[in-house]
XYZ file of C-alpha atoms in Angstrom:
273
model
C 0.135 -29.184 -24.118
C -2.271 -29.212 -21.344
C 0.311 -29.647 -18.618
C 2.177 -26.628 -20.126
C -0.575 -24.897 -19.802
C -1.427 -25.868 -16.327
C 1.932 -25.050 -15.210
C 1.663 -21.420 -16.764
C -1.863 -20.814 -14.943
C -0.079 -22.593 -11.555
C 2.775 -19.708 -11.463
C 1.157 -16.933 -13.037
C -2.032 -16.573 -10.752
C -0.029 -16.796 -7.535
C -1.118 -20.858 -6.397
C 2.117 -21.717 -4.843
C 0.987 -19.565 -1.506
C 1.232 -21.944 1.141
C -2.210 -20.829 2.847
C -4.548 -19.417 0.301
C -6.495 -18.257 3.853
C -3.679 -15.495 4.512
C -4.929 -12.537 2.037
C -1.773 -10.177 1.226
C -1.768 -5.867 0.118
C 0.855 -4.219 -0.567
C 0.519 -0.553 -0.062
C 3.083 1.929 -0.728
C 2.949 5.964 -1.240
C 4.394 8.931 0.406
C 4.016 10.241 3.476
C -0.036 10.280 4.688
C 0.755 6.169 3.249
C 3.657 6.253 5.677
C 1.938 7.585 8.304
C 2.412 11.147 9.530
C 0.101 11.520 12.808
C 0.953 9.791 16.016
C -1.338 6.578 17.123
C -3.332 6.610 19.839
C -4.084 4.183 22.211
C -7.046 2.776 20.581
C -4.526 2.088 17.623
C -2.125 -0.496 18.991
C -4.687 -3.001 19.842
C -3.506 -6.128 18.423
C -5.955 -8.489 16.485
C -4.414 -11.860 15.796
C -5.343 -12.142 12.394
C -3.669 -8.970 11.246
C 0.062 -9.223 10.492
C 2.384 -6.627 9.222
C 5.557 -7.728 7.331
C 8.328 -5.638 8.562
C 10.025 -3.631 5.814
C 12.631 -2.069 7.946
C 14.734 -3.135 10.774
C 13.843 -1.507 13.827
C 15.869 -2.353 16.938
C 13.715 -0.276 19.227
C 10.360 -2.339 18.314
C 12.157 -5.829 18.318
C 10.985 -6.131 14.384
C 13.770 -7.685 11.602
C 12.850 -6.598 8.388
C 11.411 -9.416 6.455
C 9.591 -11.313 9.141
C 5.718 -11.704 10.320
C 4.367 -8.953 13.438
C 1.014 -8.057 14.937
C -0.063 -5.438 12.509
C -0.157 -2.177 15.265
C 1.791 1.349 14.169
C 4.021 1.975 13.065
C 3.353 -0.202 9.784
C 6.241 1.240 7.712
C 9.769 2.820 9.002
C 10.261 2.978 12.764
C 9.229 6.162 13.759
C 6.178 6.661 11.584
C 2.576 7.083 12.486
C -0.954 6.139 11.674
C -1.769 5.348 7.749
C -4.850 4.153 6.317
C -3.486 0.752 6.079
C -4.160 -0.028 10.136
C -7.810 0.715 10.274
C -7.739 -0.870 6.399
C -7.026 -4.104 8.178
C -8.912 -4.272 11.194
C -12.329 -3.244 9.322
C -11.089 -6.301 6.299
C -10.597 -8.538 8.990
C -13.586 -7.830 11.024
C -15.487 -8.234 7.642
C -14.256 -11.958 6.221
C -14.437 -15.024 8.444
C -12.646 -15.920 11.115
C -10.552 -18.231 9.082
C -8.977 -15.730 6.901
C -5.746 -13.341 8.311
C -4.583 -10.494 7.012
C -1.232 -9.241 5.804
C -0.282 -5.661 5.476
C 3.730 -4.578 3.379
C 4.361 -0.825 3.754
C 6.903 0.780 1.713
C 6.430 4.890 1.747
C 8.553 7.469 1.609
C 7.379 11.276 2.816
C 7.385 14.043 0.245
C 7.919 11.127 -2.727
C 6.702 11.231 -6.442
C 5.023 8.560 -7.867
C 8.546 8.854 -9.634
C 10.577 7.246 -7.157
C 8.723 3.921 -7.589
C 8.875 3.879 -11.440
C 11.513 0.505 -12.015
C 13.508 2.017 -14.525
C 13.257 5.906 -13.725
C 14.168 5.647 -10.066
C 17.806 5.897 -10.144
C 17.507 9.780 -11.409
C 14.812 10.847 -9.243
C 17.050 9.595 -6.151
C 20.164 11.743 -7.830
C 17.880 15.146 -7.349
C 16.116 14.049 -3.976
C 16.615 16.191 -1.264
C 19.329 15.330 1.686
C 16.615 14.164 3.810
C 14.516 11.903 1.633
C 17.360 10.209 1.060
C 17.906 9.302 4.120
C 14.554 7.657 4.362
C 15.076 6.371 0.685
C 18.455 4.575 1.831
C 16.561 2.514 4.455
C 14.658 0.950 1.459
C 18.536 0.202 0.239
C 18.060 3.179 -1.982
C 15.592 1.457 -4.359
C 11.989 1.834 -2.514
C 10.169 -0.223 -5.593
C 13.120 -3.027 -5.441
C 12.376 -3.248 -1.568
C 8.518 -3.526 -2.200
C 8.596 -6.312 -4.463
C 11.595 -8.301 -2.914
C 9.206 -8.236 0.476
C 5.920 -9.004 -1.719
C 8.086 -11.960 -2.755
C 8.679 -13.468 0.864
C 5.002 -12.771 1.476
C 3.895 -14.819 -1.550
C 5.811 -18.083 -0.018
C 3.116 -17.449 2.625
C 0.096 -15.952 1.303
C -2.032 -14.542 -1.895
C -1.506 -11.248 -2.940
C -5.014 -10.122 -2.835
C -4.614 -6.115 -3.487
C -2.494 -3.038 -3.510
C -3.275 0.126 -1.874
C -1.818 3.836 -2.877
C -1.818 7.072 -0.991
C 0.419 9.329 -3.141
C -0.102 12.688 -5.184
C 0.752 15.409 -3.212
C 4.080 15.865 -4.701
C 2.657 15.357 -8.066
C -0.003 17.781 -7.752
C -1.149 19.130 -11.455
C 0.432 16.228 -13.227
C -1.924 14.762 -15.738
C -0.171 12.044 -16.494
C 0.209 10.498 -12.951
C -2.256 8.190 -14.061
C -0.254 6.639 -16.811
C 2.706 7.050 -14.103
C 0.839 4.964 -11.523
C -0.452 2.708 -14.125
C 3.444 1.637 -15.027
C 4.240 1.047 -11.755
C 1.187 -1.287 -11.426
C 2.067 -3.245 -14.433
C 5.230 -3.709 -13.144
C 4.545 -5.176 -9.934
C 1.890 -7.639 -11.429
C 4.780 -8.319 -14.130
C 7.435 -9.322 -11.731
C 5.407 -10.629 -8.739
C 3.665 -13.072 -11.529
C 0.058 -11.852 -10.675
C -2.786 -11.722 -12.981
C -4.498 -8.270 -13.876
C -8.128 -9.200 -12.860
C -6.949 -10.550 -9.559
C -5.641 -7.803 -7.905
C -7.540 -4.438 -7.984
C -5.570 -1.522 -6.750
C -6.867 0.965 -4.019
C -6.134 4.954 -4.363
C -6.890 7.161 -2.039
C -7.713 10.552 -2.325
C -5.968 13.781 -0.884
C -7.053 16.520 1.858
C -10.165 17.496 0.810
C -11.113 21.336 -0.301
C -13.669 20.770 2.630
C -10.756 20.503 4.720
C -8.371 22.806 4.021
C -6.543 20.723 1.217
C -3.553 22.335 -0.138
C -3.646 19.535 -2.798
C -6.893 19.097 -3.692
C -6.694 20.809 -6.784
C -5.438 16.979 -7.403
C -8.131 14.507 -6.319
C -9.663 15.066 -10.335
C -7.027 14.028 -11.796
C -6.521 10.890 -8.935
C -10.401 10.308 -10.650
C -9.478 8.957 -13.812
C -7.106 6.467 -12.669
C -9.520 4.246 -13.047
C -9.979 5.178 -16.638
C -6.385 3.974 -17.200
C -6.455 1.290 -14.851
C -9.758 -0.461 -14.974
C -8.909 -2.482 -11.806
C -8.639 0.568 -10.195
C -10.743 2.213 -7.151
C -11.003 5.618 -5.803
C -11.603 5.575 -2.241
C -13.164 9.201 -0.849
C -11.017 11.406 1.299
C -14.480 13.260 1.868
C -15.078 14.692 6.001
C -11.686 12.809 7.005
C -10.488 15.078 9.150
C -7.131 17.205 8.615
C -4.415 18.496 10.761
C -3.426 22.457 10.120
C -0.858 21.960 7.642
C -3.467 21.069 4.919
C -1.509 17.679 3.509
C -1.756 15.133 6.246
C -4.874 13.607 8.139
C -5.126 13.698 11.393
C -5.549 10.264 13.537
C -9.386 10.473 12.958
C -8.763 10.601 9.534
C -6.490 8.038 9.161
C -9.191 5.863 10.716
C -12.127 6.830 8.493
C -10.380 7.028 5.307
C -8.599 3.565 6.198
C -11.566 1.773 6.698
C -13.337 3.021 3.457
C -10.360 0.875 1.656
C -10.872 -1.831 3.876
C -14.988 -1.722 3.278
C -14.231 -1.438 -0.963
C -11.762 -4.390 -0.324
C -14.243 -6.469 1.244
C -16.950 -5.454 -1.350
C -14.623 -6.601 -4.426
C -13.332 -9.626 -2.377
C -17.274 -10.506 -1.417
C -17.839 -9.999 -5.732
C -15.005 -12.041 -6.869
């Protein structure tokens, strides 16, 4: 009985990593999450202990999907721009010790519902997608949730899925129940990927501000009670990050700030745990 039981804890809290020093996030969301404004050069310099695993092949940056990169932009499909998740993992990395790497998955799609990542709803939100999301959706092979976790599995033969971070909302702006929405998708993930509830906290972002011009910040409220449905849930503050004109994406200044308030409540939980 007490080997059973060992064996259940051994494969259901993620111990088979090979280096429990490599801390994994998945992040996934729709297009600020994919990254909309260009890098700068400040952005592409590399720190060695910040790896992106590439979720798309792109011919042009040398990258194979499914291998291990120096984590500079673009983090998701191959001609992308800054996210959060850059300046997320140079301020986690600059916080932990020397001896611990981190290891970034982006899977985003521009102009996405949270729809389009629910398992068993995708199929029909794909069938009423416009011409040019699915274009972006097919280089996911047409299933951007079956693409997330198949890479989050590769990643686990390496590392320990630490977290998940979200940027997505704008295209579900006034729906009450994207909580419950996100909150499905969540479950899922930990379901399938074999990972514990208290062990890996998910990171939400919030939208434009009103401050800045949001068009969609009639939503950050209803982004607040996530963590009312999801109590290992975080909001992180989209407040002064700086917007481009259109009044949905940040600009590369933003991308920064608001990216390193996930990687500074990251490092809080992980300095709690």
């Amino acid at each position: 009985m007490l080997v059973g039981s060992f064996l259940i804890f051994f494969y259901t809290t993620g111990s088979f990593a090979q280096d429990s020093n490599f801390y994994i996030f998945l992040s996934f969301g729709q297009s600020n999450m994919e990254g909309h404004s260009k890098f700068e050069p400040q952005d592409t310099v590399v720190n060695d202990r910040f790896k992106v695993l590439q979720a798309v092949d792109c011919s042009d940056l040398n990258r194979e999907m499914g291998n291990w990169y120096p984590a500079v932009p673009p983090l998701s499909r191959c001609n992308t721009g800054l996210t959060p998740g850059d300046s997320f993992g140079k301020t986690l990395a600059a916080s932990l010790p020397d001896s611990i790497k981190i290891g970034i998955i982006n899977v985003s799609v521009g102009g996405c519902k949270i729809e389009l990542f629910e398992k068993n709803n995708y199929e029909s939100y794909v069938e009423t997608a416009p011409g040019w999301m699915k274009g972006m959706i097919a280089q996911y092979d047409g299933n951007p949730y079956g693409k997330l976790l198949e890479l989050a599995k590769i990643a686990q033969k390496d590392g320990v899925i630490k977290g998940i971070l979200l940027h997505q909302g704008e295209s579900n702006t006034g729906d009450e129940t994207w909580p419950g929405k996100v909150e499905g998708v969540y479950d899922n993930l930990l379901s399938d990927l074999g990972l514990g509830q208290d062990s890996v906290p998910l990171l939400a972002g919030e939208l434009v501000s009103a401050e800045q011009g949001g068009k969609c910040a009639s939503m950050n409220p209803i982004i607040a009670k996530l963590p009312s449905v999801i109590p290992n849930s975080f909001v992180i503050s989209s407040a002064d990050c700086e917007a481009v004109a259109d009044g949905l994406h940040f600009s590369a200044s933003g991308y920064r700030l608001l990216g390193s308030r996930y990687g500074e409540k990251m490092f809080e939980i992980l300095r709690n745990e």
